[in-house]
Amino acid sequence: MKTYPMGEFEEIVLLTVGVLYDEAYGGAIKDAIEEKAQRNVSVGALQAALKRMEKKGYLESREGEFNAQRGGKPKRYYTITAFGKQALQKNKDIRLKLWRAIPKIAFDFKYT
Protein backbone atom coordinates (compact mmCIF):
# COMPACT_ATOMS: atom_id res chain seq x y z
CA MET A 1 0.00 0.00 0.00
CA LYS A 2 1.37 3.40 -1.00
CA THR A 3 1.57 6.05 1.65
CA TYR A 4 0.90 9.71 1.02
CA PRO A 5 2.18 11.64 4.02
CA MET A 6 0.54 15.04 4.14
CA GLY A 7 -0.22 17.46 6.94
CA GLU A 8 -3.31 19.63 7.16
CA PHE A 9 -1.55 22.76 5.90
CA GLU A 10 -0.05 20.87 2.97
CA GLU A 11 -3.51 19.55 2.09
CA ILE A 12 -4.94 23.09 2.15
CA VAL A 13 -2.09 24.37 -0.02
CA LEU A 14 -2.47 21.51 -2.50
CA LEU A 15 -6.24 22.01 -2.74
CA THR A 16 -5.71 25.74 -3.25
CA VAL A 17 -3.25 25.08 -6.08
CA GLY A 18 -6.01 23.04 -7.70
CA VAL A 19 -8.57 25.79 -7.18
CA LEU A 20 -6.28 28.40 -8.76
CA TYR A 21 -5.21 26.08 -11.58
CA ASP A 22 -3.13 28.15 -14.05
CA GLU A 23 -2.85 31.11 -11.66
CA ALA A 24 -1.30 29.21 -8.73
CA TYR A 25 1.76 31.24 -7.71
CA GLY A 26 2.93 32.13 -4.21
CA GLY A 27 1.04 35.39 -3.68
CA ALA A 28 -2.20 34.11 -5.19
CA ILE A 29 -2.01 30.89 -3.14
CA LYS A 30 -1.43 32.87 0.06
CA ASP A 31 -4.32 35.25 -0.66
CA ALA A 32 -6.71 32.42 -1.57
CA ILE A 33 -5.92 30.44 1.58
CA GLU A 34 -6.38 33.52 3.75
CA GLU A 35 -9.71 34.30 2.06
CA LYS A 36 -11.20 30.82 1.69
CA ALA A 37 -9.78 29.10 4.80
CA GLN A 38 -9.80 32.28 6.89
CA ARG A 39 -6.36 31.64 8.30
CA ASN A 40 -3.21 33.73 8.23
CA VAL A 41 -0.37 32.34 6.15
CA SER A 42 3.24 33.45 6.43
CA VAL A 43 5.23 33.62 3.21
CA GLY A 44 7.97 31.49 4.77
CA ALA A 45 5.59 28.70 5.82
CA LEU A 46 3.96 28.69 2.39
CA GLN A 47 7.27 28.59 0.52
CA ALA A 48 8.54 25.77 2.75
CA ALA A 49 5.35 23.76 2.15
CA LEU A 50 5.51 24.31 -1.63
CA LYS A 51 9.15 23.16 -1.76
CA ARG A 52 8.41 20.16 0.47
CA MET A 53 5.47 19.07 -1.68
CA GLU A 54 7.46 19.53 -4.86
CA LYS A 55 10.16 17.29 -3.37
CA LYS A 56 7.49 14.68 -2.45
CA GLY A 57 6.25 14.77 -6.05
CA TYR A 58 2.83 16.28 -5.28
CA LEU A 59 3.55 19.49 -7.21
CA GLU A 60 5.49 20.68 -10.23
CA SER A 61 6.56 24.26 -10.81
CA ARG A 62 7.53 26.42 -13.72
CA GLU A 63 8.76 29.96 -14.09
CA GLY A 64 6.46 32.53 -15.61
CA GLU A 65 7.52 35.51 -17.68
CA PHE A 66 9.96 38.05 -16.32
CA ASN A 67 8.24 40.96 -14.63
CA ALA A 68 9.68 44.46 -14.23
CA GLN A 69 7.44 45.09 -11.20
CA ARG A 70 9.17 42.19 -9.43
CA GLY A 71 12.67 43.44 -10.21
CA GLY A 72 12.87 41.20 -13.27
CA LYS A 73 12.17 38.10 -11.19
CA PRO A 74 9.58 35.72 -12.71
CA LYS A 75 6.68 34.28 -10.76
CA ARG A 76 6.83 30.56 -10.00
CA TYR A 77 3.62 28.75 -10.94
CA TYR A 78 2.59 25.44 -9.39
CA THR A 79 0.45 22.57 -10.69
CA ILE A 80 -0.71 19.35 -9.05
CA THR A 81 0.89 16.16 -10.35
CA ALA A 82 -0.90 12.83 -10.82
CA PHE A 83 0.80 11.65 -7.61
CA GLY A 84 -0.47 14.77 -5.81
CA LYS A 85 -4.00 14.02 -6.99
CA GLN A 86 -3.68 10.46 -5.66
CA ALA A 87 -2.49 11.82 -2.30
CA LEU A 88 -5.45 14.21 -2.10
CA GLN A 89 -7.88 11.45 -3.02
CA LYS A 90 -6.43 9.12 -0.38
CA ASN A 91 -6.74 11.82 2.30
CA LYS A 92 -10.32 12.56 1.22
CA ASP A 93 -11.24 8.86 1.31
CA ILE A 94 -9.80 8.44 4.82
CA ARG A 95 -11.64 11.51 6.13
CA LEU A 96 -14.95 10.43 4.59
CA LYS A 97 -14.55 6.91 5.98
CA LEU A 98 -13.99 8.32 9.46
CA TRP A 99 -16.89 10.78 9.20
CA ARG A 100 -19.22 8.00 8.10
CA ALA A 101 -18.08 5.78 10.98
CA ILE A 102 -19.09 8.29 13.67
CA PRO A 103 -22.30 7.08 15.32
CA LYS A 104 -25.10 9.66 15.34
CA ILE A 105 -25.23 9.50 19.12
CA ALA A 106 -21.67 10.88 19.28
CA PHE A 107 -23.05 14.24 18.11
CA ASP A 108 -26.29 14.07 20.10
CA PHE A 109 -25.46 16.89 22.49
CA LYS A 110 -27.75 18.02 25.25
CA TYR A 111 -27.43 21.71 25.94
CA THR A 112 -28.60 23.20 29.20
Coordinates of C-alpha atoms in Angstrom, one line a residue:
M1 CA 0.0 0.0 0.0
K2 CA 1.4 3.4 -1.0
T3 CA 1.6 6.1 1.7
Y4 CA 0.9 9.7 1.0
P5 CA 2.2 11.6 4.0
M6 CA 0.5 15.0 4.1
G7 CA -0.2 17.5 6.9
E8 CA -3.3 19.6 7.2
F9 CA -1.5 22.8 5.9
E10 CA 0.0 20.9 3.0
E11 CA -3.5 19.6 2.1
I12 CA -4.9 23.1 2.2
V13 CA -2.1 24.4 0.0
L14 CA -2.5 21.5 -2.5
L15 CA -6.2 22.0 -2.7
T16 CA -5.7 25.7 -3.3
V17 CA -3.2 25.1 -6.1
G18 CA -6.0 23.0 -7.7
V19 CA -8.6 25.8 -7.2
L20 CA -6.3 28.4 -8.8
Y21 CA -5.2 26.1 -11.6
D22 CA -3.1 28.2 -14.0
E23 CA -2.8 31.1 -11.7
A24 CA -1.3 29.2 -8.7
Y25 CA 1.8 31.2 -7.7
G26 CA 2.9 32.1 -4.2
G27 CA 1.0 35.4 -3.7
A28 CA -2.2 34.1 -5.2
I29 CA -2.0 30.9 -3.1
K30 CA -1.4 32.9 0.1
D31 CA -4.3 35.2 -0.7
A32 CA -6.7 32.4 -1.6
I33 CA -5.9 30.4 1.6
E34 CA -6.4 33.5 3.7
E35 CA -9.7 34.3 2.1
K36 CA -11.2 30.8 1.7
A37 CA -9.8 29.1 4.8
Q38 CA -9.8 32.3 6.9
R39 CA -6.4 31.6 8.3
N40 CA -3.2 33.7 8.2
V41 CA -0.4 32.3 6.1
S42 CA 3.2 33.4 6.4
V43 CA 5.2 33.6 3.2
G44 CA 8.0 31.5 4.8
A45 CA 5.6 28.7 5.8
L46 CA 4.0 28.7 2.4
Q47 CA 7.3 28.6 0.5
A48 CA 8.5 25.8 2.8
A49 CA 5.3 23.8 2.1
L50 CA 5.5 24.3 -1.6
K51 CA 9.1 23.2 -1.8
R52 CA 8.4 20.2 0.5
M53 CA 5.5 19.1 -1.7
E54 CA 7.5 19.5 -4.9
K55 CA 10.2 17.3 -3.4
K56 CA 7.5 14.7 -2.4
G57 CA 6.2 14.8 -6.0
Y58 CA 2.8 16.3 -5.3
L59 CA 3.5 19.5 -7.2
E60 CA 5.5 20.7 -10.2
S61 CA 6.6 24.3 -10.8
R62 CA 7.5 26.4 -13.7
E63 CA 8.8 30.0 -14.1
G64 CA 6.5 32.5 -15.6
E65 CA 7.5 35.5 -17.7
F66 CA 10.0 38.1 -16.3
N67 CA 8.2 41.0 -14.6
A68 CA 9.7 44.5 -14.2
Q69 CA 7.4 45.1 -11.2
R70 CA 9.2 42.2 -9.4
G71 CA 12.7 43.4 -10.2
G72 CA 12.9 41.2 -13.3
K73 CA 12.2 38.1 -11.2
P74 CA 9.6 35.7 -12.7
K75 CA 6.7 34.3 -10.8
R76 CA 6.8 30.6 -10.0
Y77 CA 3.6 28.8 -10.9
Y78 CA 2.6 25.4 -9.4
T79 CA 0.4 22.6 -10.7
I80 CA -0.7 19.4 -9.1
T81 CA 0.9 16.2 -10.4
A82 CA -0.9 12.8 -10.8
F83 CA 0.8 11.7 -7.6
G84 CA -0.5 14.8 -5.8
K85 CA -4.0 14.0 -7.0
Q86 CA -3.7 10.5 -5.7
A87 CA -2.5 11.8 -2.3
L88 CA -5.4 14.2 -2.1
Q89 CA -7.9 11.5 -3.0
K90 CA -6.4 9.1 -0.4
N91 CA -6.7 11.8 2.3
K92 CA -10.3 12.6 1.2
D93 CA -11.2 8.9 1.3
I94 CA -9.8 8.4 4.8
R95 CA -11.6 11.5 6.1
L96 CA -15.0 10.4 4.6
K97 CA -14.6 6.9 6.0
L98 CA -14.0 8.3 9.5
W99 CA -16.9 10.8 9.2
R100 CA -19.2 8.0 8.1
A101 CA -18.1 5.8 11.0
I102 CA -19.1 8.3 13.7
P103 CA -22.3 7.1 15.3
K104 CA -25.1 9.7 15.3
I105 CA -25.2 9.5 19.1
A106 CA -21.7 10.9 19.3
F107 CA -23.1 14.2 18.1
D108 CA -26.3 14.1 20.1
F109 CA -25.5 16.9 22.5
K110 CA -27.8 18.0 25.2
Y111 CA -27.4 21.7 25.9
T112 CA -28.6 23.2 29.2

